[in-house]
XYZ file of N, CA and C in Angstrom:
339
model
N 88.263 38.286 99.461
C 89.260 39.198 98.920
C 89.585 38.831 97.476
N 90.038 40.137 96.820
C 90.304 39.666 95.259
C 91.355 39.321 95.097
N 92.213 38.449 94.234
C 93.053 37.568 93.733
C 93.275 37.908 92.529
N 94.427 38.060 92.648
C 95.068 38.081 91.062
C 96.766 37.089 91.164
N 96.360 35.916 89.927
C 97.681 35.126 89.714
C 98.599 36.086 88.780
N 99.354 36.525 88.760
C 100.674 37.662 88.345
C 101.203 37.060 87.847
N 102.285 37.486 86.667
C 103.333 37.491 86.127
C 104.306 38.667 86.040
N 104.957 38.974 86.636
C 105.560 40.522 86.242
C 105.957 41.231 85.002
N 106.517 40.256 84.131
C 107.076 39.589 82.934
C 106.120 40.267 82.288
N 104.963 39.870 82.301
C 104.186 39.971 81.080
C 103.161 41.650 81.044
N 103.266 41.827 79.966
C 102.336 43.335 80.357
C 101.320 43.064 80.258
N 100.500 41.786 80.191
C 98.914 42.377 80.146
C 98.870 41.706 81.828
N 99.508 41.298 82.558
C 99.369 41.099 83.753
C 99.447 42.149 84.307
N 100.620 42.881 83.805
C 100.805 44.261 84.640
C 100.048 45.396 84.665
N 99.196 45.437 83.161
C 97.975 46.242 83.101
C 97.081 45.881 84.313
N 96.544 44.215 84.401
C 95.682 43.597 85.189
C 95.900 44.657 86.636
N 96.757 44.356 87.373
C 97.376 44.997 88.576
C 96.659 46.285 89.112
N 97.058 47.209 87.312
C 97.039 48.461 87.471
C 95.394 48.900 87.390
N 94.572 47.835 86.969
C 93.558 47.839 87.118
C 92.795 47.845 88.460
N 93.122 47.075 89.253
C 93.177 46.392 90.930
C 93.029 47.360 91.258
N 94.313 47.896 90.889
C 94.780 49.397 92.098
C 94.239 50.438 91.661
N 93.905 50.737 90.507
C 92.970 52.110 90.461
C 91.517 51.745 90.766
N 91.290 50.954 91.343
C 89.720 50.472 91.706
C 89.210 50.509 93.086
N 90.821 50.904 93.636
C 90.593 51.314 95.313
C 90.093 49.899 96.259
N 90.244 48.585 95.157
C 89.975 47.622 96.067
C 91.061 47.096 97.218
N 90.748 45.924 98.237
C 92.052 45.560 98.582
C 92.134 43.972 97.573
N 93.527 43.910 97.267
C 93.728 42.390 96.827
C 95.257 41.982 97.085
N 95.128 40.408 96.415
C 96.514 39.631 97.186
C 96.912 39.607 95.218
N 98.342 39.961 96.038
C 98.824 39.347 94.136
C 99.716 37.674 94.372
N 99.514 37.139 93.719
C 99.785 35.937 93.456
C 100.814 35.443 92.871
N 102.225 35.508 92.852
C 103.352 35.746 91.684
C 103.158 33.838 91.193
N 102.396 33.873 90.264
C 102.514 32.657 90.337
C 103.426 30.984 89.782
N 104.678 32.246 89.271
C 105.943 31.209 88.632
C 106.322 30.656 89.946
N 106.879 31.811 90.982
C 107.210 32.113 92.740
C 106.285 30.772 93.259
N 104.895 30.848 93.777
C 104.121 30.112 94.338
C 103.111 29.959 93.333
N 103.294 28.363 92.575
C 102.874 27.959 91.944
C 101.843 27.282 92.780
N 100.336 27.238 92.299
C 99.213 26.558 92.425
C 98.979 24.995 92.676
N 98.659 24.514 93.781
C 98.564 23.096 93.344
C 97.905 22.399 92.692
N 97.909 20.749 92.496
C 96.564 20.465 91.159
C 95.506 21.243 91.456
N 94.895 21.019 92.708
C 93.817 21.464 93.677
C 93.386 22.632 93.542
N 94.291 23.505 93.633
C 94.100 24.742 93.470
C 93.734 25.275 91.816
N 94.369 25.087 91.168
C 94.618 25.031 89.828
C 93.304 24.543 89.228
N 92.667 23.044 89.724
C 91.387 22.394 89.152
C 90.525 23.208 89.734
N 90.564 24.051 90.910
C 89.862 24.847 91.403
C 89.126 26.301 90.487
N 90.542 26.646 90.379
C 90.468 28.210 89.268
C 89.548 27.724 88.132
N 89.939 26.604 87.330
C 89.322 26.417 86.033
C 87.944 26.183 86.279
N 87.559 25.623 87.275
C 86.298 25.340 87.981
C 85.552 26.339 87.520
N 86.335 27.790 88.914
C 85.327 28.893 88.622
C 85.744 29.493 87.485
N 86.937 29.438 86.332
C 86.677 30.183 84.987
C 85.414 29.614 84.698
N 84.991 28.304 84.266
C 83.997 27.294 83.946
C 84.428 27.218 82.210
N 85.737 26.787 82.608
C 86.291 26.583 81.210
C 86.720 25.121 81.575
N 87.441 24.617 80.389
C 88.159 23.328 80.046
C 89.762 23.399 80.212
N 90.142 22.384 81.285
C 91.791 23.061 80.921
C 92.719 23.743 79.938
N 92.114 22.945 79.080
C 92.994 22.997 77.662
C 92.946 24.606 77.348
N 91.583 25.337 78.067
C 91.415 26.493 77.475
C 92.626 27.659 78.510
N 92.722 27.121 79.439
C 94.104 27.943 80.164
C 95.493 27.756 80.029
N 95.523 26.433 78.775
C 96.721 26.561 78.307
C 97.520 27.347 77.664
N 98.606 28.225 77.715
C 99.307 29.041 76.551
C 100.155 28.423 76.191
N 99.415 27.625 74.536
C 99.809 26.732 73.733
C 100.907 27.345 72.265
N 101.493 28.811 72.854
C 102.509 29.427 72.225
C 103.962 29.439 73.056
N 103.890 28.804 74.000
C 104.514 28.367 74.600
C 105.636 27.208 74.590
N 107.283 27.452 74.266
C 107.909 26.893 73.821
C 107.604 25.470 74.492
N 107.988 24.842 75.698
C 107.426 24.029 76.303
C 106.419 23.441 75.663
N 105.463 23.867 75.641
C 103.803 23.332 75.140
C 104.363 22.784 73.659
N 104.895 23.425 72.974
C 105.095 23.120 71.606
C 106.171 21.800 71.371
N 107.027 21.748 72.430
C 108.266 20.910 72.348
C 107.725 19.154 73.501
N 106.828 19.768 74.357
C 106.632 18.375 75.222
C 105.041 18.072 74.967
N 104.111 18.692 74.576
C 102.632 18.285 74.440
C 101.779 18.603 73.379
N 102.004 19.394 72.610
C 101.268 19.577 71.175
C 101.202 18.396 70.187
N 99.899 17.890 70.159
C 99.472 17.393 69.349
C 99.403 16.084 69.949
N 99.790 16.021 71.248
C 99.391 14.269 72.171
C 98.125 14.673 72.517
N 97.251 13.047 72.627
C 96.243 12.977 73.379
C 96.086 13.313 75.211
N 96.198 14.021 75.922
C 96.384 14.213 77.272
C 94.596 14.319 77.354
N 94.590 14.045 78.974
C 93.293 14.215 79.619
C 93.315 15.400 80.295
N 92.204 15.637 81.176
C 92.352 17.368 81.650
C 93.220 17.047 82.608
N 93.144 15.921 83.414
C 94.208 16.201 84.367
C 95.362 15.905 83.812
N 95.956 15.346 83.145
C 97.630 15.711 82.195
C 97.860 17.005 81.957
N 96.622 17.778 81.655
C 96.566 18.618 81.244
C 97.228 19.807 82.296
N 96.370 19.393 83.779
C 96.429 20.479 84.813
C 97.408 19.990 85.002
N 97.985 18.859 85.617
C 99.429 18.144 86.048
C 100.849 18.778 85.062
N 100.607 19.032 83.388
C 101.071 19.771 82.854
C 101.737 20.958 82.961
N 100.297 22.024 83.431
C 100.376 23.330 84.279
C 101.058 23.559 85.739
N 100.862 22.479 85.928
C 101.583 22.771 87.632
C 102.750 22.837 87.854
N 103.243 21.247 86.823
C 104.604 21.592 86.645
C 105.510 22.533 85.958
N 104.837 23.153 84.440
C 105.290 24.269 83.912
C 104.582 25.664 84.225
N 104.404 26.196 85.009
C 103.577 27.242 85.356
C 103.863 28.114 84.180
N 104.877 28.302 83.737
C 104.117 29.394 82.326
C 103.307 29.234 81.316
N 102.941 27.683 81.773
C 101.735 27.599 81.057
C 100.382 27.783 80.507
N 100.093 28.635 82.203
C 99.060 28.887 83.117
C 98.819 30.462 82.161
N 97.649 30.735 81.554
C 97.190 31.545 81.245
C 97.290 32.865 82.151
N 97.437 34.318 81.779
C 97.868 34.822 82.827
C 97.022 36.148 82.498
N 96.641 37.606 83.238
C 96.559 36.995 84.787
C 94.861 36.541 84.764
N 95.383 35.659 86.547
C 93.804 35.057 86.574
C 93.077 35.897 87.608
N 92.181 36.739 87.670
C 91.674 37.238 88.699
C 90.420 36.747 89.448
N 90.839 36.359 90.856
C 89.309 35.543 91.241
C 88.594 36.877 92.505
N 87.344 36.560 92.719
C 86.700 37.777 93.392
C 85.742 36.563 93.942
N 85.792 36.289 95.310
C 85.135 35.423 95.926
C 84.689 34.070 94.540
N 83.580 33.881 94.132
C 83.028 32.737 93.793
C 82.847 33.045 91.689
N 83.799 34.318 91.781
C 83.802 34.474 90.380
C 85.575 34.686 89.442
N 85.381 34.340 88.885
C 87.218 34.381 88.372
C 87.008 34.726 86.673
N 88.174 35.459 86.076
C 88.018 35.443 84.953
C 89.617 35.469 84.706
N 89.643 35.501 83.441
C 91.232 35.644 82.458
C 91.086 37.207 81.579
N 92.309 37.908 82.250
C 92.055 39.242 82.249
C 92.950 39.309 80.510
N 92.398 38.614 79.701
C 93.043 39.117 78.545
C 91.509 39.169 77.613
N 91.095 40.321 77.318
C 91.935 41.785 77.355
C 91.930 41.931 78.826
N 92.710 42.688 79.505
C 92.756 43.580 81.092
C 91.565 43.899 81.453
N 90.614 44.356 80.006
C 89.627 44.954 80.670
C 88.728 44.531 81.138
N 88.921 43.199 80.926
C 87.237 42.237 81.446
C 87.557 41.638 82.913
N 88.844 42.784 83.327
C 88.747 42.099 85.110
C 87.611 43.365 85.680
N 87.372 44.593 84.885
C 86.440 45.410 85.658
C 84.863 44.219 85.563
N 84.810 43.345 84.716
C 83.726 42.488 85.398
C 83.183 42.291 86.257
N 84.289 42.001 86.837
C 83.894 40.776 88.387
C 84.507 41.855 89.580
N 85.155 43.235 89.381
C 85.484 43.969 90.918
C 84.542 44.738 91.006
C-alpha cells in the first residue's frame, strides 16, 4: 500500500494528498508531527529515498538553525535529530512498496503510483 508522511500545515504536502486521491489509489496518510517515525523507521525511508540524511533535513528550519547548523553530526545524530524534531523531516514522503520519493515538487509522486 502507498504511504504518504503528511503535514497538514504545509501546502506542498497537501498538494501531495491531492495527488493520491485523484489517482484512484488506496493509501495510508501518515500525520507525521502526530506519529512520529522511529530511528528505524526513519533510517528505513532514507534507505529507500537512497539519499544521505542530511539530504531530508529542512535546514530552514528554526530549530536546525538554532541547535545544529554548522556542527559536525554523523547520519545517525543526524536521524536521532529528526526523530526528535519531526519538522525536520522533509515533507511529504511518499513510499509505494520498495520505492519512496520526496514529493517536492508534488509532481514527482506521479513517479512511483
Amino acid at each position: 500500500m502507498i504511504k504518504i508522511y503528511h503535514n497538514p500545515r504545509c501546502s506542498k504536502s497537501r498538494q501531495g494528498v491531492a495527488i493520491l486521491e485523484n489517482s484512484g489509489r488506496e493509501f495510508e496518510i501518515i500525520k507525521y508531527l502526530d506519529t512520529v517515525p522511529t530511528t528505524k523507521e526513519l533510517t528505513d525511508i532514507i534507505k529507500l529515498l537512497n539519499i544521505s540524511p542530511i539530504e531530508l533535513v529542512r535546514k530552514n528550519e528554526k530549530i536546525w538553525k538554532e541547535e545544529f547548523k554548522g556542527k559536525e553530526l554523523s547520519d545517525s545524530e543526524i536521524i536521532e535529530a529528526m526523530v526528535n524534531n519531526p519538522k525536520l523531516i522533509e515533507r511529504p514522503i511518499v513510499i509505494n512498496n520498495d520505492k519512496a520519493i520526496v514529493g517536492r515538487p508534488p509532481e514527482n509522486i506521479s513517479s512511483i503510483i
